Coordinates of C-alpha atoms and ligand atoms in Angstrom, one line a residue:
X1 CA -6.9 -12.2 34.1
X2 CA -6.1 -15.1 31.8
X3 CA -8.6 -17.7 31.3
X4 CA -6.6 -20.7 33.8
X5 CA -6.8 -23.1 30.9
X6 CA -4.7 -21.2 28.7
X7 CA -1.4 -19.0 29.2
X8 CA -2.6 -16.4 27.4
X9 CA -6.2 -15.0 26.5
X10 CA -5.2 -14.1 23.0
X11 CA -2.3 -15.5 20.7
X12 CA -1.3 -13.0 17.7
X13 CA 0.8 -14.5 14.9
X14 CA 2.4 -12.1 13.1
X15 CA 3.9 -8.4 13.8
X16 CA 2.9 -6.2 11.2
X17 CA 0.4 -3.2 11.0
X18 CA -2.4 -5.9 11.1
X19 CA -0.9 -8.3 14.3
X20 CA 0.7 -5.4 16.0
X21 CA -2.3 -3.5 16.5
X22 CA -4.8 -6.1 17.1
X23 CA -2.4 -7.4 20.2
X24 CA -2.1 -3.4 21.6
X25 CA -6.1 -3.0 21.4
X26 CA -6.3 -6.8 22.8
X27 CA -4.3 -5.9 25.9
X28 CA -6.0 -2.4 26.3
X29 CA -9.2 -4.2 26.7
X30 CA -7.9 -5.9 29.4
X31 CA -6.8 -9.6 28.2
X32 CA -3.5 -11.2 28.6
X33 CA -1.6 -11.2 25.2
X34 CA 1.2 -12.2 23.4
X35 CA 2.4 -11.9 19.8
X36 CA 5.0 -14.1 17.8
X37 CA 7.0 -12.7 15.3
X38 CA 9.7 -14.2 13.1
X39 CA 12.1 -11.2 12.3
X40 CA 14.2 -9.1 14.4
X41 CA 12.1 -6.6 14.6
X42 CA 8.1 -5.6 15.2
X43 CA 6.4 -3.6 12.1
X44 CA 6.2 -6.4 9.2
X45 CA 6.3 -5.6 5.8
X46 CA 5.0 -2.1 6.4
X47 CA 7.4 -0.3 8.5
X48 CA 10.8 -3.0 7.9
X49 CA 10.6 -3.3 4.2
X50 CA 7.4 -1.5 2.8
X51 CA 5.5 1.2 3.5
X52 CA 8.2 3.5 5.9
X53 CA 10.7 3.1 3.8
X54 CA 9.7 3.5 0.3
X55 CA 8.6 6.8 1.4
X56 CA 11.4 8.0 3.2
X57 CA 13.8 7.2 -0.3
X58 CA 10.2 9.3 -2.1
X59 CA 10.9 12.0 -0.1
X60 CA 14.2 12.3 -0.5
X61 CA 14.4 11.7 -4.4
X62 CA 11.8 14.1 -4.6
X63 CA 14.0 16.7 -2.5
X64 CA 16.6 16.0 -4.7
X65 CA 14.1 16.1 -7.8
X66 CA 13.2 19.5 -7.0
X67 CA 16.8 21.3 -6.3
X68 CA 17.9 18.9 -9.8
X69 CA 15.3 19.7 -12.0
X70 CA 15.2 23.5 -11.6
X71 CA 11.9 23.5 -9.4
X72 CA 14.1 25.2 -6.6
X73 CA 15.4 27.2 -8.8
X74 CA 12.3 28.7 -10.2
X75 CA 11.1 30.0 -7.0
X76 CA 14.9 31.7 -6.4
X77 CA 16.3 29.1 -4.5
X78 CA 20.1 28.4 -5.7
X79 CA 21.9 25.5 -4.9
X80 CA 24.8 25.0 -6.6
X81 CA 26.0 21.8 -8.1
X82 CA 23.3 19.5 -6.5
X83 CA 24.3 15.9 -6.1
X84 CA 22.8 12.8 -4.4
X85 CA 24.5 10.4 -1.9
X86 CA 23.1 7.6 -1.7
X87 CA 24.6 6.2 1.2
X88 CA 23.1 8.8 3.4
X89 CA 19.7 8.7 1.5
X90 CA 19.6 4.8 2.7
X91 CA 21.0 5.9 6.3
X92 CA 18.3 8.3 6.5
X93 CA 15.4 5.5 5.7
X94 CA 17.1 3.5 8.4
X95 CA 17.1 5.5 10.7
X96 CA 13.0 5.9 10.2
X97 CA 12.7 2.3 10.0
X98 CA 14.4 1.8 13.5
X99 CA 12.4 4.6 14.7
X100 CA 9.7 2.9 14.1
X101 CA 9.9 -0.3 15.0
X102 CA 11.5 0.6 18.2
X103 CA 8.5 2.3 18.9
X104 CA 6.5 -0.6 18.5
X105 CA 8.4 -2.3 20.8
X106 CA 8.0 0.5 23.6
X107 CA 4.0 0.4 22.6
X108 CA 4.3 -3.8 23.5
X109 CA 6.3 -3.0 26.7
X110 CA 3.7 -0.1 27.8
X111 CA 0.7 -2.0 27.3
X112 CA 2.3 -5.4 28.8
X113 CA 2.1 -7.5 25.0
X114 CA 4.4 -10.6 25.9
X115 CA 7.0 -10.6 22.1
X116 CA 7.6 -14.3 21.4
X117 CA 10.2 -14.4 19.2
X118 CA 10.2 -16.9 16.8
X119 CA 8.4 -18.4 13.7
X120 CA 4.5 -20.2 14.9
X121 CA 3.4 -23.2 14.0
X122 CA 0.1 -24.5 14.7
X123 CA -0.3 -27.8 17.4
X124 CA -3.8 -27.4 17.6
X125 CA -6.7 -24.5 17.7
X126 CA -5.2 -23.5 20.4
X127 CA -1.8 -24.6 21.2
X128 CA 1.0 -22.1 19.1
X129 CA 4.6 -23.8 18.8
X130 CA 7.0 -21.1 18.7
X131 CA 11.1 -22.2 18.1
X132 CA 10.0 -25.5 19.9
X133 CA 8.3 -24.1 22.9
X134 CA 4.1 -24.6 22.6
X135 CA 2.2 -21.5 24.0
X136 CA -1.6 -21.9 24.8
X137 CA -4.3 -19.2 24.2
X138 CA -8.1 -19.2 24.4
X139 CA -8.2 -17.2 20.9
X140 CA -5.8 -17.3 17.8
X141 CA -5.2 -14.6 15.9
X142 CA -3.7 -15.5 12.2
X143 CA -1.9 -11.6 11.1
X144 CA 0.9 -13.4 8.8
X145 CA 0.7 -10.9 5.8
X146 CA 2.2 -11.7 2.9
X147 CA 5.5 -11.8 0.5
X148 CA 6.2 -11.0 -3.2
X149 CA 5.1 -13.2 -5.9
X150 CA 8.1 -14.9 -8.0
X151 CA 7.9 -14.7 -11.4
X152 CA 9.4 -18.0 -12.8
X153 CA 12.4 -17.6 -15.3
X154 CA 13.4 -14.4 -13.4
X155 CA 15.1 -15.0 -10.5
X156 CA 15.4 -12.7 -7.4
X157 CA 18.6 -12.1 -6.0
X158 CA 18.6 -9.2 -3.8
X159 CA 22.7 -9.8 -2.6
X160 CA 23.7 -9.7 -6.3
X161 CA 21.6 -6.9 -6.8
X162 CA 20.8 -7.0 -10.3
X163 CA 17.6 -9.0 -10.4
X164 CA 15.7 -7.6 -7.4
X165 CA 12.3 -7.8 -5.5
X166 CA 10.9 -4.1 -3.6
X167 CA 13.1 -5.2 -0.8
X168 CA 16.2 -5.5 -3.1
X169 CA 15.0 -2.2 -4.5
X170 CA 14.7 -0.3 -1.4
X171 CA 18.3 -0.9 -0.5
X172 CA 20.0 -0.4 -3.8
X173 CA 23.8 1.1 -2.9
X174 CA 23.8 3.3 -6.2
X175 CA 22.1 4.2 -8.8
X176 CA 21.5 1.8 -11.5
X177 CA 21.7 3.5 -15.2
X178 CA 19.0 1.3 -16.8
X179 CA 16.0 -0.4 -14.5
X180 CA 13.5 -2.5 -15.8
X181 CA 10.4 -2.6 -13.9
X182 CA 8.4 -5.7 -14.2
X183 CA 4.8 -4.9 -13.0
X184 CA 3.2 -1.3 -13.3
X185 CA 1.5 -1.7 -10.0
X186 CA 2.0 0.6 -6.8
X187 CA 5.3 -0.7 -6.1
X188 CA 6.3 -0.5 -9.6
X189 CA 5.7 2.5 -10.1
X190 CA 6.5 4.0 -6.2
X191 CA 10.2 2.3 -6.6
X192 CA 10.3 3.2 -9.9
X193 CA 9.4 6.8 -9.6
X194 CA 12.0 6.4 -6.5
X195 CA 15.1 5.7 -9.0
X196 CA 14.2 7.8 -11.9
X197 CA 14.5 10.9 -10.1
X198 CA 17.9 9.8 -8.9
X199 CA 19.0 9.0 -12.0
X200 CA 18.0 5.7 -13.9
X201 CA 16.1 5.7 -17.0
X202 CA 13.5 3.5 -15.9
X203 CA 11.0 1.4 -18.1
X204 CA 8.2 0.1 -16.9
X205 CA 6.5 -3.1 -18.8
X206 CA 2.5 -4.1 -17.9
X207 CA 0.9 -6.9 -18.3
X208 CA -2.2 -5.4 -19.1
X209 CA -3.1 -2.5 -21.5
X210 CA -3.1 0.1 -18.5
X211 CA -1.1 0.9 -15.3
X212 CA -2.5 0.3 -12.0
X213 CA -5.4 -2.4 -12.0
X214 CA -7.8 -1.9 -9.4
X215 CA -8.1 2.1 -9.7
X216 CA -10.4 4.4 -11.8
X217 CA -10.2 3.8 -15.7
X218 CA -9.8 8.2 -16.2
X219 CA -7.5 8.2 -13.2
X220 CA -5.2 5.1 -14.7
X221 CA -4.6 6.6 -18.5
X222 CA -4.0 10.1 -16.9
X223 CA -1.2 8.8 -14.8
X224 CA 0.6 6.7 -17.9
X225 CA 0.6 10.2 -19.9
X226 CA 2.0 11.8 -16.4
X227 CA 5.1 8.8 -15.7
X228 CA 5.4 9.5 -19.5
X229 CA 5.6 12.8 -19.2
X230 CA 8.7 12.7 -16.6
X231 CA 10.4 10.1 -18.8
X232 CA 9.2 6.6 -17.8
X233 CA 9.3 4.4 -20.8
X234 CA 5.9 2.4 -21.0
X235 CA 5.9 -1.0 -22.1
X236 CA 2.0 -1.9 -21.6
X237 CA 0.5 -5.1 -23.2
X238 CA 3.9 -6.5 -22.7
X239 CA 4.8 -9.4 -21.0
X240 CA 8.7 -10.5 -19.9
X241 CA 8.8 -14.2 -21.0
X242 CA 12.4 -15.7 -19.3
X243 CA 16.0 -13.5 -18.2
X244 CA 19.7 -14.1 -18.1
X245 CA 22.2 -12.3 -15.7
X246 CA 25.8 -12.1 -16.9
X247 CA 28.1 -10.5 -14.4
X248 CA 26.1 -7.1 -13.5
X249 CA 23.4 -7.0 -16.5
X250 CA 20.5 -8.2 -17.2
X251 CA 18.9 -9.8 -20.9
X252 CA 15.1 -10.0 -20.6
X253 CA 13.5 -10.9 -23.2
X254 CA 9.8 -9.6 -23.9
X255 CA 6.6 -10.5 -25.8
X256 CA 3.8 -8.7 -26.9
X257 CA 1.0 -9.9 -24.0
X258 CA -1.4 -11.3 -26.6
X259 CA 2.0 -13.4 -28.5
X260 CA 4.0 -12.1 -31.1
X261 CA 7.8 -11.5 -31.8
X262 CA 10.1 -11.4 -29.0
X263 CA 12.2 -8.4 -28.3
X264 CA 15.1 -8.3 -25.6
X265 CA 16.2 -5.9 -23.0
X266 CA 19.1 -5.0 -21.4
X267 CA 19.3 -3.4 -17.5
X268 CA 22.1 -3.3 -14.8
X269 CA 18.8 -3.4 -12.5
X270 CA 15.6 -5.3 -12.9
X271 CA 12.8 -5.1 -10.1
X272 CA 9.8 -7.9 -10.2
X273 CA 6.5 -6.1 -8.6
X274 CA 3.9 -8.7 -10.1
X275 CA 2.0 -8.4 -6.8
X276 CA 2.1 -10.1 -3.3
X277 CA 0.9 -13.5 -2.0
X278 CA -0.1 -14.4 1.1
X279 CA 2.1 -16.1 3.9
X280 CA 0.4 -19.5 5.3
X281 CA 3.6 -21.7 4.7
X282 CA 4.5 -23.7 7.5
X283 CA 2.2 -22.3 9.7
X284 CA 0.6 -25.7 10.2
X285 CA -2.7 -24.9 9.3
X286 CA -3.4 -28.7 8.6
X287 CA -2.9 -29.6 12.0
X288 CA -5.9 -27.1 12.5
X289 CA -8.4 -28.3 9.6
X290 CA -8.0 -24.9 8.1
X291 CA -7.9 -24.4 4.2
X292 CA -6.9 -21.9 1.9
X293 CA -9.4 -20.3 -1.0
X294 CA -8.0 -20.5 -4.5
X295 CA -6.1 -17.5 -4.0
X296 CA -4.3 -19.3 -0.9
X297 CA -6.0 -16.8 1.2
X298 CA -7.6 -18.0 4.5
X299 CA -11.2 -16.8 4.4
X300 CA -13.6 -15.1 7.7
X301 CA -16.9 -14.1 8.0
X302 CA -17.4 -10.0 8.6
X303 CA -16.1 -10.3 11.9
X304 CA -12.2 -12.1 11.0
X305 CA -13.8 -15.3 12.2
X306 CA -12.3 -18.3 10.9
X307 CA -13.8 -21.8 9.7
X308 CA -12.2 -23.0 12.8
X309 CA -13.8 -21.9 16.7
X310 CA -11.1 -19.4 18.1
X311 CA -8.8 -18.8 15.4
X312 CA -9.6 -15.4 13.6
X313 CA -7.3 -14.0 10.5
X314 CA -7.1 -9.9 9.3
X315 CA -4.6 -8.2 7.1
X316 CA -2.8 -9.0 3.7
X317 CA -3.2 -12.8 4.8
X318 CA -7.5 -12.5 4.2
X319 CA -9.3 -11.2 1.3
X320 CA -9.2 -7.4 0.3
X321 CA -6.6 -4.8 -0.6
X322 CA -3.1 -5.6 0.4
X323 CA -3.0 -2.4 2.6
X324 CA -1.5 -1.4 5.9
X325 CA -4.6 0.4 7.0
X326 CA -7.3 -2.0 6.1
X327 CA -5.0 -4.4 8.0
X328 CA -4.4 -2.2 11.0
X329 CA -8.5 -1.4 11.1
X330 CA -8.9 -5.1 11.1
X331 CA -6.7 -5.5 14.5
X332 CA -8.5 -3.2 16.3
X333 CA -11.9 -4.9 15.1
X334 CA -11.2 -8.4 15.6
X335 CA -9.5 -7.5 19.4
X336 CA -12.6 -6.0 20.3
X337 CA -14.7 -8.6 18.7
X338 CA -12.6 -11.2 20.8
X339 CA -13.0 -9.0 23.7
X340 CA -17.1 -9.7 23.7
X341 CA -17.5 -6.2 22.0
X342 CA -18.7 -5.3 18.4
X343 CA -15.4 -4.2 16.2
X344 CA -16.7 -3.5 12.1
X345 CA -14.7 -2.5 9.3
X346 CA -16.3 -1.2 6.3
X347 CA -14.7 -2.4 3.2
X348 CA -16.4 -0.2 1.0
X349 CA -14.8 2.6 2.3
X350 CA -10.8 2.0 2.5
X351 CA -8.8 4.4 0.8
X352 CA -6.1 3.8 -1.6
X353 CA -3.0 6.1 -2.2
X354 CA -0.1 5.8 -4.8
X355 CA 2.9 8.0 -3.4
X356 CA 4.5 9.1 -6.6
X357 CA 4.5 12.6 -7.7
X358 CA 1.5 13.8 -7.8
X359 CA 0.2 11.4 -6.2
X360 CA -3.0 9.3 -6.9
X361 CA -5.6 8.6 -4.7
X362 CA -9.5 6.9 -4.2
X363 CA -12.2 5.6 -2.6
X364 CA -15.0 3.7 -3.0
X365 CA -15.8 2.9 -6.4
X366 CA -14.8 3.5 -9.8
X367 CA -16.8 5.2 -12.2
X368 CA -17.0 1.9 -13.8
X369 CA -17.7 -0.3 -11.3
X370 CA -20.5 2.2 -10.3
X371 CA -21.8 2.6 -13.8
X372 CA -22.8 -1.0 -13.2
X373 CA -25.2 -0.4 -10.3
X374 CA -26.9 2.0 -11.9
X375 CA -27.0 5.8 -13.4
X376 CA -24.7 7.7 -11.9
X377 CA -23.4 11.9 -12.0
X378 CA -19.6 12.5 -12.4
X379 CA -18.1 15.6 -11.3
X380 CA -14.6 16.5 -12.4
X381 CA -12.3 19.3 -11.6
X382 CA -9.0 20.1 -12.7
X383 CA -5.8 20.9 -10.7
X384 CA -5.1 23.6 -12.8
X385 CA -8.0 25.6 -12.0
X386 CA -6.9 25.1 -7.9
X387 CA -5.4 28.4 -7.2
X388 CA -2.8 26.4 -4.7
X389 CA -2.0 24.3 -6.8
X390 CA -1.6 26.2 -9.7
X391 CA 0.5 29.2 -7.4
X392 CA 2.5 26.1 -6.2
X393 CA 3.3 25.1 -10.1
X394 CA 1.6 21.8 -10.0
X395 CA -0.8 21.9 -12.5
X396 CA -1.3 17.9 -13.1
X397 CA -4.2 16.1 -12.4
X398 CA -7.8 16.1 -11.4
X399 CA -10.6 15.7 -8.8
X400 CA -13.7 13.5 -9.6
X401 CA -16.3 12.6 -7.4
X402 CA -19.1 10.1 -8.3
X403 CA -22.8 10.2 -7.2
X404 CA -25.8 8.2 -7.5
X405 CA -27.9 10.0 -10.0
X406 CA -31.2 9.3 -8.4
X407 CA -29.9 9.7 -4.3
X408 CA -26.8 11.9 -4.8
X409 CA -25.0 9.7 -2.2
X410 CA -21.1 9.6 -2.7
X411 CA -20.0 6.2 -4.5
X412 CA -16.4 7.3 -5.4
X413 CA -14.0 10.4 -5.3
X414 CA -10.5 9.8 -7.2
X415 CA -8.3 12.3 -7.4
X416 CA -4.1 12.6 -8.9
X417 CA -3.1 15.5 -7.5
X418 CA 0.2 16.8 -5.7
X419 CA -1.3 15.9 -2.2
X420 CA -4.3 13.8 -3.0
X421 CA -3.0 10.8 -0.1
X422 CA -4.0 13.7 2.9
X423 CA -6.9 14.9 0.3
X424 CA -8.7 11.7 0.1
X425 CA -9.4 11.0 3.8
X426 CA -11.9 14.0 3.8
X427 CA -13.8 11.8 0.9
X428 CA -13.2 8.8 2.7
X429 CA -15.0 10.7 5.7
X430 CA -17.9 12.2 3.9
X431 CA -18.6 8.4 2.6
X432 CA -18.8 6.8 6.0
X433 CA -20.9 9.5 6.6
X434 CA -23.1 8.7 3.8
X435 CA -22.6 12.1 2.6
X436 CA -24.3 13.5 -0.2
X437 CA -22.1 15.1 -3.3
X438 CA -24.0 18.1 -2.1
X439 CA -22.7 17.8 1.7
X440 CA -19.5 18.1 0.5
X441 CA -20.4 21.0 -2.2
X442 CA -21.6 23.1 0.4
X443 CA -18.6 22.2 3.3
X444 CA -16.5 25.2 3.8
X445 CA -12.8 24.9 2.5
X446 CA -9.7 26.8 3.8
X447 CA -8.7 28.7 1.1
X448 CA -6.5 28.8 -1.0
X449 CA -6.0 24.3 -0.5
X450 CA -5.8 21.7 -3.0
X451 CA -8.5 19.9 -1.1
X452 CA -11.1 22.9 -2.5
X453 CA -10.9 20.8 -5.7
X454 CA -13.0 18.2 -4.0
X455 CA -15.6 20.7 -3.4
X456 CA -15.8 21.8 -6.7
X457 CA -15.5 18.9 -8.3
X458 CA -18.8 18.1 -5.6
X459 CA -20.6 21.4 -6.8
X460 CA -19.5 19.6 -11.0
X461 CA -21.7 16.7 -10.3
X462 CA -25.0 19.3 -10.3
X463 CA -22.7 21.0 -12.9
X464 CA -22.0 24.1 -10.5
X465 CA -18.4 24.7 -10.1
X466 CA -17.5 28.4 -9.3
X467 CA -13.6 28.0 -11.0
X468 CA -14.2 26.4 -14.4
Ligands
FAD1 P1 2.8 -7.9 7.3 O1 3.1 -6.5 7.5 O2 3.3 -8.6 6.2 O3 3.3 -8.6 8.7 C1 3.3 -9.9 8.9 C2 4.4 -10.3 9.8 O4 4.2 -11.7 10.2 C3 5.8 -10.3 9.2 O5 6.6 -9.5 10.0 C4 6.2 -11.7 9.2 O6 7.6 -11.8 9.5 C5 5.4 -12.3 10.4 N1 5.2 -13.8 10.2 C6 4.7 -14.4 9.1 N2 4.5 -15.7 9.4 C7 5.0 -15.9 10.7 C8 5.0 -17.0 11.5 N3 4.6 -18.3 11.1 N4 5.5 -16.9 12.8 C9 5.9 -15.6 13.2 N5 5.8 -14.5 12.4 C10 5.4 -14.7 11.2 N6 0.5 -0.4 2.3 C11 0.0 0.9 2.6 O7 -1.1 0.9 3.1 N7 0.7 2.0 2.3 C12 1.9 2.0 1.7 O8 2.5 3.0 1.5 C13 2.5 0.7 1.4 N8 3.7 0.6 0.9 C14 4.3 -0.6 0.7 C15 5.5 -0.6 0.0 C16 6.1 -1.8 -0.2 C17 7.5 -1.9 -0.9 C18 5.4 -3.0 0.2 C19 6.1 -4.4 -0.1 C20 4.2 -3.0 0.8 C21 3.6 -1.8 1.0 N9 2.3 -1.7 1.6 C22 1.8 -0.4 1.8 C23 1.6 -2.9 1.9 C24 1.7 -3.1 3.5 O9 3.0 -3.2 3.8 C25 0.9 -4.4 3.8 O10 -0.4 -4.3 3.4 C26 0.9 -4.5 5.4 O11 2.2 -4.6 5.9 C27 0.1 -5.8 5.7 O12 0.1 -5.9 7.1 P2 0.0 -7.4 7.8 O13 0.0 -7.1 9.3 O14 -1.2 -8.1 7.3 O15 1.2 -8.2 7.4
NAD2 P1 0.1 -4.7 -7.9 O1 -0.9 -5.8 -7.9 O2 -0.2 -3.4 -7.4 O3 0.7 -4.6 -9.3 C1 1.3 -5.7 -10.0 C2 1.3 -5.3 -11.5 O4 2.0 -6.3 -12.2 C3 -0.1 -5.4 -12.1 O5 -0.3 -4.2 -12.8 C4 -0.1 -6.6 -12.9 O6 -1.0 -6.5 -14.1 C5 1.3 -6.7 -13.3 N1 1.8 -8.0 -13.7 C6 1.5 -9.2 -13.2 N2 2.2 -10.2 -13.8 C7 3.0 -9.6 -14.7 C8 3.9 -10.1 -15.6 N3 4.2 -11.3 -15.7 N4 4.5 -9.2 -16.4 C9 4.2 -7.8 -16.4 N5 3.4 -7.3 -15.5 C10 2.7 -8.2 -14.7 O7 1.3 -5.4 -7.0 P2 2.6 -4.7 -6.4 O8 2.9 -3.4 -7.1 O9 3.6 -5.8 -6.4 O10 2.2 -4.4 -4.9 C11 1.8 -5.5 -4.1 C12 0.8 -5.0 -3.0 O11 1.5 -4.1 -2.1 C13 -0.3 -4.3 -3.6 O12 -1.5 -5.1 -3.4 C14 -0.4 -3.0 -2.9 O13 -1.7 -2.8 -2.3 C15 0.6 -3.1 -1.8 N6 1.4 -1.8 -1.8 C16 0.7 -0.7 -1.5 C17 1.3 0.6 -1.6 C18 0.5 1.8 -1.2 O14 -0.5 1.7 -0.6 N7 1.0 3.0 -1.6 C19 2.6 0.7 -2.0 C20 3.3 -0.5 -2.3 C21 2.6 -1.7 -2.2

């Protein structure tokens, strides 16, 4: 039953992985919700224009990776002339997008979540304008996610095609014979990896000295040599200073990060992926009293409370990694902390997964960050010594796991590996366990898996693997 005062018990702005969730767990604890979303469909960024379907287009490049490249081949399996269409790659990825968010749509209608459509704007704490029409509700929850970050002097066009943003780049009609991608970060390198194997030559230039900021200092120069390896140009310490777009190409023009001489570059496709700001534009949060931290994110205490009594904020929109788990884990906590109950998220322990080939996974923290708390043990094992994966001819990468010298608790486990995205939640696991490097050492795994590479990188840290 609704609170009388209000027409709802709890308001949720915003449909992605973060809103979405939070307003199914709200109304399975019993109070009266509604969420407002701005596009056509429910999903967000995750399953309209992010997550679902970048990896249906990684899936499929990669199937048509392995029947180009000869991988089929090698194990017997002749295919002829293999070509890709493109057109029914993309209708494929649609297809799993509308999927998708049709299923949300079914999960709103089965547990009773009243769909405002429409873009919100604040009246007060607790008064939700939505296309004109003011909703009341005795709690507020803030899931508005986030959008790309422009990069002035290179202007996104996604129509035209030539300059694009991931968005631009998931719905390319062909393949383009030179990209340029600006920003070796996930979705740099994801979309990236995406085109190359259909076809483009595809350089990469990074602002800083190394790929993918954020992850394990071993793990980041292993996966440069790797993208090297399959014929990604690297452009680190490089920085793209202004572009130019004359009928269907590209001119950027690029400087050594530090200053220097200028160098151009020419591309029929260019895709910015500098990273992803979050969305509080005309959401009124004036009319509310509610500022934005110097990274224009809206800060909460441990349980997604806001400044402001009854409005609460999770996802991309709030400090933390820009991910669609941490943001769905955040729903379900902050519904059930609305709800009177205790909901907790433990940042230290959300796992991070790049889905190239391999892919490139951890949790917890680097060996660097670590190093700074104190002494530490490192185990490392390599791929190559995996029986699966070397019998499956994937012989790149490694497994590391990082322990506190003195306790042996789990701090870290990174691992680039073929499967290291389903690999990692077993770490991820262990460390909300407060596992031991031990614990793990002495877990049986099904043999022959690549995830037996996390135990004996485990058994390394006491320097005891059985395969090296
Ligand atoms: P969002 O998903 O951004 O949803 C917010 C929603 O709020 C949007 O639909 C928006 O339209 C709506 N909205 C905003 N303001 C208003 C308003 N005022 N009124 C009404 N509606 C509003 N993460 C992963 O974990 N794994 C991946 O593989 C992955 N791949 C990605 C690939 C790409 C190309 C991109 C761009 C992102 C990817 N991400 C991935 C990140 C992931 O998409 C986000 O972390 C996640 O979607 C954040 O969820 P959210 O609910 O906070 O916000
Ligand atoms: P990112 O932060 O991962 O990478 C951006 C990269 O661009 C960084 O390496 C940065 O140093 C570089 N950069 C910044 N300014 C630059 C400039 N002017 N010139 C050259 N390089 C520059 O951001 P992203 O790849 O855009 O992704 C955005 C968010 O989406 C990430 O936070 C990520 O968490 C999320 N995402 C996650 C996944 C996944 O989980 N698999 C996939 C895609 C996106």
């Amino acid at each position: 039953m609704a609170d009388q005062t209000y027409d709802y018990d709890v308001l949720v702005i915003g449909a992605g992985p973060g809103g979405y969730v939070a307003a199914i767990r709200a109304a399975q604890l019993g109070l009266k919700t509604a969420c407002v979303e701005s596009r056509e469909t429910l999903g967000g960024t995750c399953l309209n224009v992010g997550c679902i379907p970048s990896k249906a287009l990684l899936h499929g490049s990669e199937l048509f990776e392995e029947a180009h490249d000869g991988t089929l081949a090698k194990f017997g399996v002749k295919t002829g002339k293999v070509e890709i269409d493109v057109a029914t790659l993309q209708g494929e990825k649609d297809s799993a997008v509308k999927e998708l968010t049709g299923g949300i749509a079914f999960l709103f209608k089965k547990n009773k979540v009243d769909w405002l459509k429409g873009h919100a704007t604040f009246k007060d704490a607790h008064t939700v304008e939505v296309d004109g029409k003011a909703h009341t509700a005795k709690d507020v929850v803030i899931a508005t996610g986030s959008s790309v970050t422009p990069l002035p002097g290179v202007e996104v066009d996604n129509e035209k095609g030539v300059i694009v943003d991931s968005t631009g780049a998931l719905a390319l009609p062909a393949v383009p014979k030179n990209m340029v991608v600006i920003g070796g970060g996930v979705i740099g390198l994801e979309l990236g990896s995406v085109w190359r194997r259909l076809g483009a030559k595809v350089t990469v230039v990074e602002f800083l000295d190394q790929l993918l900021p954020g992850m394990d200092g071993e793990v980041r120069k292993e996966a440069a040599k790797i993208f090297a390896k399959q014929g990604m140009e690297l452009k680190l310490s490089t920085k793209v200073t202004g572009a130019a777009v004359r009928g269907k190409t590209a001119t950027l023009t690029l400087e050594p990060a530090a200053g220097g001489k200028s160098e151009t570059l020419k591309a029929d496709c260019v895709l910015v992926a500098i990273g992803r700001r979050p969305n509080t534009e005309g959401l009124g949060l004036d009319k509310i009293g509610l500022e934005l931290n110097k990274r224009g994110q809206i800060e909460t205490d441990h349980s997604f409370r806001t400044k402001v009594q009854g409005v609460w904020a999770i996802g991309d929109v709030i400090p933390g990694p820009m991910l669609a788990h941490k943001a769905e884990d955040e729903g379900i906590a902050v519904a059930e902390n609305i709800a009177g109950q205790h909901g907790i998220v433990n940042h230290a322990v959300i796992p991070s997964v790049v889905y190239t080939y391999p892919e490139i996974a951890g949790v917890g923290l680097t060996e660097e960050a670590a190093k700074e708390q104190g002494a530490i043990k490192v185990g490392k094992f390599p791929m190559m010594a995996n029986s699966r994966a070397k019998t499956n001819r994937e012989p790149d990468g490694f497994v590391k796991v990082i322990a506190d010298a003195e306790t042996d608790k789990v701090l870290g486990v990174w691992a680039i590996a073929t499967v290291a995205g389903t690999m990692i939640a077993q770490a991820a696991q262990a460390m909300e366990f407060g596992a031991l490097s031990e614990d793990i050492a002495y877990t049986c795994h099904a043999h022959p898996t690549h995830s037996e590479a996390i135990k004996e990188a485990a058994m390394a840290v006491r320097g005891k693997p059985i395969h090296m």
